[in-house]
Each structure stands twice: as structure tokens, then as C-alpha cells.
Amino acid sequence: MGTAGQTEEAHVPEGPDAAGGGGGGSARPASAPPRTLAESLRSRGDASLAALLRGRPDLLSPVPGDISQLAGRASTRASVIRALERLDRFTLQAAEALAVAPEPASYEVLRALLAGDDGDAPVEAALPGALGALRDQALVWGDDDRLRLVRTARELLAPTASHPSPTGLGPTVAEATTGMSPTRLQEILAASGLPSTHDPVSAVASLTALFTGRRRMAALLDTAPSEALAVLDRLVWGPPYGEVTANPAPHVRWLRDRGLLLPASPRTVVLPREAALHLRAGRAHRRPEPVPPPLAPRGEYRPQVVDSAAAAQAFTALDIVEELGKEWNEGGPGVLRAGGLSVRDLKRTAAALDTTEPLAAFWVELAYAAGLVAGDGEADERYAPTPAHDDWLELAAPERWAVLAAAWLAATRTSGLVGGQDSRGRTLSALGPDLDRGAAPEVRGRVLALLATLPEGTSPTRESLQARLRWERPLRGAGVTGRTEDLRPRLADWVLDESELLGVTGRGALSAMGRALLPIAESAPPGAAADGLFPEAAGPGPADAETPGSAARTTGSVADAGARATGAGADAAGRGDAGAAAGQGVTGTRDAGAAAAPPSAPRATRARGGAGTPAERAARALAPLLPEPLDHVLLQADLTAVAPGPLLRPLAALLSVAADIESRGGATVYRFTPGSVRRALDAGQSASDLHAFLKNHSRTPVPQPLTYLIDDVARRHGHLRVGAASAYVRSDDDAVLDEILADRRSANLRLRRLAPTVLAAQADPATLLDGLRTMGFAPAAESAEGDVLITRAHAHRTPARTAPAPVPDGPAAPAPALLGAAVRAIRAGDLAATVERKPLPRDPAGTGAPPRTTASETLATMQAAVLTGSTLWIGYVNAEGAASQRVIAPVRVEGGFVTAYDHTADEVRTYPLHRVTGVAELADDPA
């Protein structure tokens, strides 16, 4: 067994070409089977190589120089583990079966290990697809008669004493008898009724043949004591190890004498793999799972019922996120030193939103992921709405919902972790820095895709959904992946809950809006930002031509081209009205610090255009399901107003100032109190304005108690005036001032009379105002000029902020342009490494080292190649000092430079001759 760091190049060291990319030598016949993983990859078409790089994007970082480098990288431990983790259960079972099969194994051997001696039609039908998937991912190579599992995968999946195989099988007879004395081997042969042999190798072969021979093995077991068969039954499906005493029982001794239990340590025995397979009727797994488990329906509803329920939740989601913006409008809670919300602030936010703390964490994280709230970046940092929040409020309700759903689909932040602990025992806080989980977008997309496979209106049971996800991404043990816990089951549960809260699903079934968003969830790679919902045209830039004195390497050029291909255009800047975002509807002011809206704001605006995008379709599906905003309320005699549906924004804004929200739901109940009426008067409204407002927007007569309440508060409002001395109170009615001085509750204000109509206080004006209001008075603040101050809503906004970038779970899926450029670069590099060359006088051994020639020889050979049109092999050192080999066809030599078509880079380039270390002719021009 090789080490994990070795590559597949060492499988069959046959001749100079066994490494798959060495120097010269004859080309391998096209019909010959591949001898290495590199040769197997070299025989693939461009589409197959692109599919491999798409399925294993870690192989592209950086772009391999040739096929040999690609094969070596595909054999590394980290890359193989990542590839194994993305296999479904049956494909993984096929790989596990190959790991316990002799190498190389035929297709028939693999089929027998999975289907057993009696056959299994579903297994045999699914096996070609599973084997094809392993080949596509470069985990298995070779023809059907010589299948080889990549060495690193075999090391990870094969059984060892420290890491048992998932199959439950133990070591082979040959492995278990390593180091056993020849005498002991001959004793086992004699006890098993086998003839003696002359050497240990033939003894092991004879015992292996006995255990693999069905009839002979059955005859041997027929003579076994019943207690011995019971021991085998306990070990057959694993673990195959058992402890024995120094003086074992007779039935255990019977098994040991015949090699059915072989020593693994002084006190441990193991059941050999061949014997276990006989007892299992040839199966490597107890329960092969060739077919994914079906989704069991939990409930079936009419699609209209599902969509209506989802729309109601979508409306509630918009209301809660808008309410969060109002709550933090003048500056929200402070940011912890380590980042995030404190537990106390989360409780306060939950109380303000009238929800639980876990749900409050979800809504806060959703608004943060959408770029609607962020830290303001001040020295005493607080959370506040962003300028994008103001732009978001200006959108129609369906478009606002599409922005939230887009952010949720792409976000890697996981609110379900809030309140838990990290690996160091620290509590995870909402909006904290440690909530990103790269697998979250993939799990969301997969859960929605599975829901879409059910008939419309059908919701699955959670158990069946979890079983399906476990089949598609089975949990591997710590021995393979190094992980002891898999977050995916919890993520799936959170996805079901969150999709219901957002209205992506209704009553557990996928809604019409969710189906419209499904292409995004399925196609967006992990870590893709929400901008993927509104795609913009982007294409690869031209390849950087190599100029004299600066010869760019192929790998860098391809990587740069891929980066340009995947880059998105910059979003236009915008500015929002902070007053509108305040939700007060009265004298709101624009925040001077709001300079430019982050990309999330133009993204939301683009939802109104680009017909045909998933976001557009989702918004159109939601629009007819949301109630139309109303322009009226129903006033009641108990000083409440009932809004039977959503209200127009100006009406809702003023009503939220003049009354307190008592309950939410399909109908919102507002209650008028002396404090709420005073709040409206402080905001600049007069009693007559309030009377007219209520009369114009109420479908019921204005109740007399409400009229009296407004008039009574307005009559007393401003009767007292508070200004800054430290603070003072003045009133034309000195009897009122006498009453204040006589009240014991005014003692802490430290009032004294300056004049018959003026009292001075040592408290500040705000404290004085609050104190007098607590005593039952309705004072008004006044300016230095003696004018009544109108309380204006101060909208605090952060500077322009972009939404947090998702943290991908491994490398992101490469763009098609990068895949095409990478395949071309790998092919070209492989051509330079494997093309036939004429023997070099300075390389008689044919080591394939880069050529070394003098400057005059290099110049003469280049000039001759220009005249004859031949192709050359050169060694080259670029400006960074990196050496490489290239295959070029020179077209012009002048001024110390050679201009040639570079087969390695697949373009015309110019090279300084002084950087060419040597040149050699090719045996034949490359095709």
C-alpha cells in the first residue's frame, strides 16, 4: 500500500512512459488498456475532462499544467475525501466493494460483491450508473476487466484494524497471516484437511482457495460445532474482531485451528474476509441500497390552499422585516466586541417583533443577509438599517419578498446555530462571525428540489425526506473524513421550518413561488451571491498576449480568463430616503451619511425588470395572492382601530404614530392612548388634523370617546413649555406651576420658581419632559426662540453596505469559460510533455529533461524551423524564474525575439531568445 500523498502514476512502472507524462518514447497503442490514471484521463474527450473539473472544482486551483499533474492532484487525500463525500449511498457502496476486492477487479467480481451469489436485479440495474459516476469523478479507472480504485480511495475505504471498513469485512487471509510462522500455517492446513505445502505463500494460497470455494467451505462448516457457528454469526456482518482468553473454549479453539479465526493481536482474533464473504453469500454489504428511498406523503392539499397559506406567510415575513427596520430606525442594539447581538438585545428584539428568540434570530439574520441591516461602523458601533433598506421599502410587496427569498437561498449564514456553542465552548450569537456553514445553500436547493418531485400540493414526512438526503449524501465516519458530526440533517430541518416562515412552502408543500425560484436553488453553486437571481451578461476577456520581456505562464492566463468570465458587473449606486424607511410618515429626514446603496438595492430594483427571470416569475406568482392595500380602518368605541388588511403606506405610517399596535395577524388592531395621541401631536399634527384624518379613513363613524381623547390631550398639550436653562418650565397659569411644586414626584427634578410663570430645574430638558409626563401633564418642548419644537423621527442609517458574501463549502463551481480554457491549457501542456522528440546529444539516456543548447545553436535551429515550417520543443524560463517546456512552431526570428505559434498555450506568442534554455526538433509535428 502506498502513502496517501502518492499518485496513481506508480501503479504499473512499465517503461519510461509509465508515469504518464515523461520524456520521449514510443506512444502507447490506442487500443491498449490504460496503465495509469493519467493514461486513462488522457484518453478522455474534452467534454469528459470538463465534466470531471466541474464535479471536482478543487482540481482547478491552480489549473494543472498537464494530464499528469491533473492525475496527481485527483489522487491526493483531500481531493479524494471531498469527492467521496459527494457520492450517493449506492455509488459509495460500489467504491467500498472495490476497496475489498482484489486489485484489479473485473466488473463481474464487483457485481458479485454487490448482488451476492443469488443475484439482485435492482443492484445489477443500478451498478452501471454507479460505476460510471465513479469513473466520471476519476475515482475508478481501467476497463471492465481491470477496474482499479484510486489508491488513496482504497486506503480510505479498505478495512484496517484502526479503521474498520463500512462493509464490516476484515483483512484477507494473506493480510491476516502476515508474519505467521510456517509451522503454524501447516498446522492450519492439516486441521482443515488440506495437504501440506513447501512454503508459506502456497500455504496461504491453499487456505484462501478453501475459503473461496463454495462447496469445500460449506463442507468444512458442516463439521463445525453449533457454538462455533454462533460465534461466526456474531462476527460475519462486523465488526470482524473479537477478544479471546489465553485458554479459549473448545468451539473457539476449533475455529482458530482451521484458520476461520486468525490472530490479530495476542488477545484479539479476526474473521478473514474470504470466510466472511462465504457466510454472507458473497455480499460485501448487508443491505445494498441501489434505489433511493421514496418520499412518503404527509398531507395532500389543493394547490390553491398551499399557495394561499404560503402567501399569508410571505405577507407576515414582509411585515416582520419592515417592523425590524422601524425598531432599529434610530439606531439599533450595540455590536458586541466579538461581533453580533447580545442575548439581552436579542430578547428585546424578539419582544418588539412579538415572536420567540429563535425566530427573531432568523428574521435578523435574513435582513442582514439581504443587506437591509448592518453595523454602522462607528466607534460605539450599533446595528441600523442600510440605505438599501429604504430602496427595498419602495418596491412592491411581491418584489420585496423576492429579494428576501433570494437572500435566503444563497446565504450561508445559519440562524439555527444561534444559542449553541462553537468548538471552543463559546456561545454563538445572532449576527456573530461564526454562523456561516457552506453546505446551507446546497441543502436548501436539494430540499426544494425534492419537494418539487412530489405532486403539487403534497407535503412529505420529515423522516422520509431525511432518509432521502442521507442516501444522497451518506454520513461518513471520522475514519474517512475526520468529521464526527454531520450538520446536514439539522440543516434540512431548519430549511423546512424557514421555507414555511418565508412562504416558499405552504403547509409543508412547495408553493407556486417556490417552484418559480427552484432553478436558482438548483443551479446556484454553493457560495454564490444572491445576485445570481438577476444574471448579467459576462464573458471572458481576451487572453493576455505574451510581450517581449514578459512571458505569462499558461496557468496564470487561464486563471485570469476564468476570473474575468465569472466576474459580475458593478451595480449602480443609489440613495434611499431615510424618512420613508422610518415608517413614521411624518417629517422624516434623509440621512446625510447615506452616500450609495449597496449592490443588494439595485438587485432588488432589477427584480422589476428582466422578464422571465426566476425572481420575476416568483413575484408574478405571489402578486395575485397578496391582499390589495386598503385606504381605510374600522374605528371602534373601545378606542381601537381595526385594519382588516394591509394598509397603504402613508395611512399605516401615520396610524403607527397616533396609535399603538395591539395585535397583528390578518387584521391589525391599533389602540389609541393618551401617550400615542401626544406622540402624534409632538410630531407636528394638530387636533383638527387628527380628526380629519380619522374621518377620511374610517368606514365607521368616529367614536365619541376617541374624539374626547384627542381634544383632551390637545387641550393640555403645550400648556407647559420646557426649554433649556439647564431646563425651565413656563406656563401662563401659575396655579399649574403651584401644583407641580406641591407634587412630591417633582422632588427629583429640583424645581424652583424664578417668576410667577417660570420654574427652573437642574435636570436636562428631556428628563424634565419625561418627569412631567409621568406626573400626568402634557408639556411641549420649545426652542431658544420660544417656538414649539416638533419632534422629528431621526432615521439613523449605516454607510453604504454590501450584503455579506456567502462562505462557500469548498471551491465554487467553475464557469463554463474557465472550464473550456482549463481543458485547452491541460491538453496543450500535455502535448508539450508527451510529444515525441528526436534524441538529444546531451540526453543519451532519454530522461526527457528540458533541452540545453548554446545561444548560437538555439538561433540556428529557430531560423531553420522558420524556413522549413517545423515544430520545435524548447525549454523556457519566464520573468519570474519559472521553468517550463513548450512546443512551438516558429514563424519569425528577429531583434532577439522569436514569434511562434505556441501549441502549449494554443496562441501566437513572442519569446525573448535569451530566455530559451535549449531547443530540440520533434520526431513528427504534432497533430
Coordinates of N, CA and C in Angstrom, one line a residue, residues 761-828:
A761 N -35.2 74.2 36.6 CA -34.9 72.8 37.0 C -33.4 72.6 36.8
Q762 N -32.9 71.7 37.6 CA -31.5 71.3 37.4 C -31.3 70.0 36.6
A763 N -32.5 69.5 36.1 CA -32.5 68.3 35.2 C -32.4 68.8 33.8
D764 N -32.0 68.0 32.8 CA -32.0 68.4 31.4 C -33.4 68.4 30.9
P765 N -33.6 69.0 29.7 CA -35.0 69.1 29.2 C -35.6 67.8 28.9
A766 N -34.9 66.8 28.5 CA -35.5 65.5 28.2 C -36.0 64.9 29.5
T767 N -35.2 64.9 30.5 CA -35.6 64.3 31.8 C -36.8 65.1 32.4
L768 N -36.8 66.4 32.2 CA -37.9 67.2 32.7 C -39.2 66.9 32.0
L769 N -39.1 66.7 30.7 CA -40.3 66.4 29.9 C -40.8 65.0 30.4
D770 N -39.9 64.0 30.5 CA -40.4 62.7 30.9 C -41.0 62.7 32.3
G771 N -40.4 63.5 33.2 CA -40.9 63.6 34.6 C -42.3 64.2 34.7
L772 N -42.5 65.3 33.9 CA -43.8 66.0 33.9 C -44.9 65.1 33.3
R773 N -44.5 64.3 32.3 CA -45.5 63.4 31.6 C -45.8 62.3 32.6
T774 N -44.8 61.9 33.4 CA -45.1 60.8 34.4 C -46.1 61.3 35.4
M775 N -46.1 62.6 35.7 CA -47.0 63.2 36.7 C -48.4 63.5 36.1
G776 N -48.5 63.2 34.8 CA -49.9 63.4 34.2 C -50.0 64.6 33.4
F777 N -49.0 65.4 33.3 CA -49.1 66.7 32.5 C -48.7 66.4 31.0
A778 N -49.0 67.3 30.1 CA -48.7 67.2 28.7 C -47.8 68.3 28.2
P779 N -46.6 68.4 28.7 CA -45.7 69.6 28.3 C -45.3 69.5 26.9
A780 N -44.9 70.6 26.3 CA -44.3 70.6 25.0 C -42.9 71.3 25.1
A781 N -42.0 70.8 24.3 CA -40.6 71.4 24.2 C -40.7 72.6 23.4
E782 N -39.8 73.6 23.7 CA -39.7 74.8 22.9 C -38.3 75.1 22.6
S783 N -38.1 75.9 21.5 CA -36.7 76.2 21.1 C -36.2 77.4 21.9
A784 N -35.0 77.8 21.5 CA -34.4 79.0 22.2 C -35.2 80.3 21.9
E785 N -35.9 80.3 20.7 CA -36.7 81.4 20.3 C -38.1 81.4 20.9
G786 N -38.4 80.3 21.7 CA -39.7 80.2 22.3 C -40.7 79.5 21.4
D787 N -40.3 79.0 20.3 CA -41.3 78.3 19.4 C -41.4 76.8 19.9
V788 N -42.6 76.2 19.6 CA -42.8 74.8 20.0 C -42.0 73.9 19.1
L789 N -41.2 73.0 19.6 CA -40.4 72.1 18.9 C -41.3 70.9 18.4
I790 N -41.2 70.6 17.1 CA -41.9 69.4 16.6 C -40.9 68.2 16.6
T791 N -41.3 67.2 17.3 CA -40.4 66.0 17.4 C -40.3 65.3 16.0
R792 N -39.1 65.2 15.5 CA -39.0 64.6 14.2 C -38.3 63.3 14.3
A793 N -38.7 62.3 13.5 CA -38.1 61.0 13.6 C -36.7 61.1 13.0
H794 N -35.8 60.7 13.8 CA -34.4 60.7 13.4 C -34.0 59.3 12.9
A795 N -33.9 59.3 11.6 CA -33.6 58.0 10.9 C -32.1 57.8 10.9
H796 N -31.6 56.8 11.6 CA -30.1 56.5 11.6 C -29.8 55.5 10.6
R797 N -28.9 55.7 9.7 CA -28.6 54.8 8.6 C -27.1 54.5 8.7
T798 N -26.7 53.3 8.3 CA -25.3 53.0 8.1 C -24.8 53.6 6.8
P799 N -23.5 53.7 6.7 CA -23.0 54.0 5.3 C -23.4 52.9 4.4
A800 N -23.1 53.1 3.1 CA -23.4 52.1 2.1 C -22.7 50.8 2.5
R801 N -23.5 49.7 2.5 CA -23.0 48.4 2.9 C -23.4 47.4 1.9
T802 N -22.5 46.4 1.5 CA -22.9 45.3 0.7 C -23.4 44.2 1.6
A803 N -24.3 43.3 1.0 CA -24.7 42.2 1.8 C -23.5 41.3 2.0
P804 N -23.5 40.5 3.2 CA -22.4 39.6 3.5 C -22.2 38.6 2.4
A805 N -21.0 38.4 2.0 CA -20.7 37.4 0.9 C -20.9 36.0 1.5
P806 N -21.6 35.1 0.9 CA -21.7 33.7 1.4 C -20.3 33.1 1.4
V807 N -20.1 32.2 2.4 CA -18.8 31.5 2.5 C -19.0 30.1 1.9
P808 N -18.4 29.8 0.8 CA -18.7 28.5 0.1 C -18.1 27.3 0.9
D809 N -18.7 26.2 0.7 CA -18.2 24.9 1.2 C -17.2 24.3 0.2
G810 N -16.0 24.8 0.2 CA -15.1 24.3 -0.8 C -15.1 25.2 -2.0
P811 N -14.3 24.9 -3.0 CA -14.3 25.7 -4.2 C -15.6 25.8 -4.9
A812 N -15.9 27.0 -5.4 CA -17.2 27.2 -6.1 C -17.1 26.5 -7.5
A813 N -18.3 26.2 -8.0 CA -18.3 25.6 -9.3 C -17.8 26.5 -10.4
P814 N -16.9 26.0 -11.2 CA -16.3 26.9 -12.2 C -17.2 27.3 -13.3
A815 N -17.0 28.5 -13.9 CA -17.8 28.9 -15.0 C -17.4 28.2 -16.3
P816 N -18.4 28.1 -17.2 CA -18.1 27.3 -18.5 C -16.8 27.9 -19.2
A817 N -16.7 29.2 -19.2 CA -15.5 29.8 -19.9 C -14.2 29.3 -19.2
L818 N -14.2 29.2 -17.9 CA -13.0 28.7 -17.2 C -12.7 27.3 -17.5
L819 N -13.8 26.5 -17.6 CA -13.6 25.0 -17.9 C -13.0 24.8 -19.3
G820 N -13.6 25.6 -20.2 CA -13.0 25.4 -21.6 C -11.6 25.8 -21.7
A821 N -11.2 27.0 -21.0 CA -9.8 27.4 -21.1 C -8.9 26.4 -20.3
A822 N -9.4 25.9 -19.2 CA -8.6 24.9 -18.5 C -8.3 23.7 -19.3
V823 N -9.4 23.1 -19.9 CA -9.2 21.9 -20.7 C -8.2 22.2 -21.8
R824 N -8.3 23.3 -22.5 CA -7.3 23.6 -23.6 C -5.9 23.7 -23.0
A825 N -5.8 24.4 -21.8 CA -4.4 24.5 -21.3 C -3.9 23.2 -20.9
I826 N -4.7 22.3 -20.3 CA -4.2 21.0 -19.9 C -3.8 20.2 -21.1
R827 N -4.6 20.2 -22.2 CA -4.3 19.5 -23.4 C -3.0 20.0 -24.0
A828 N -2.8 21.3 -24.0 CA -1.6 21.9 -24.6 C -0.4 21.5 -23.8

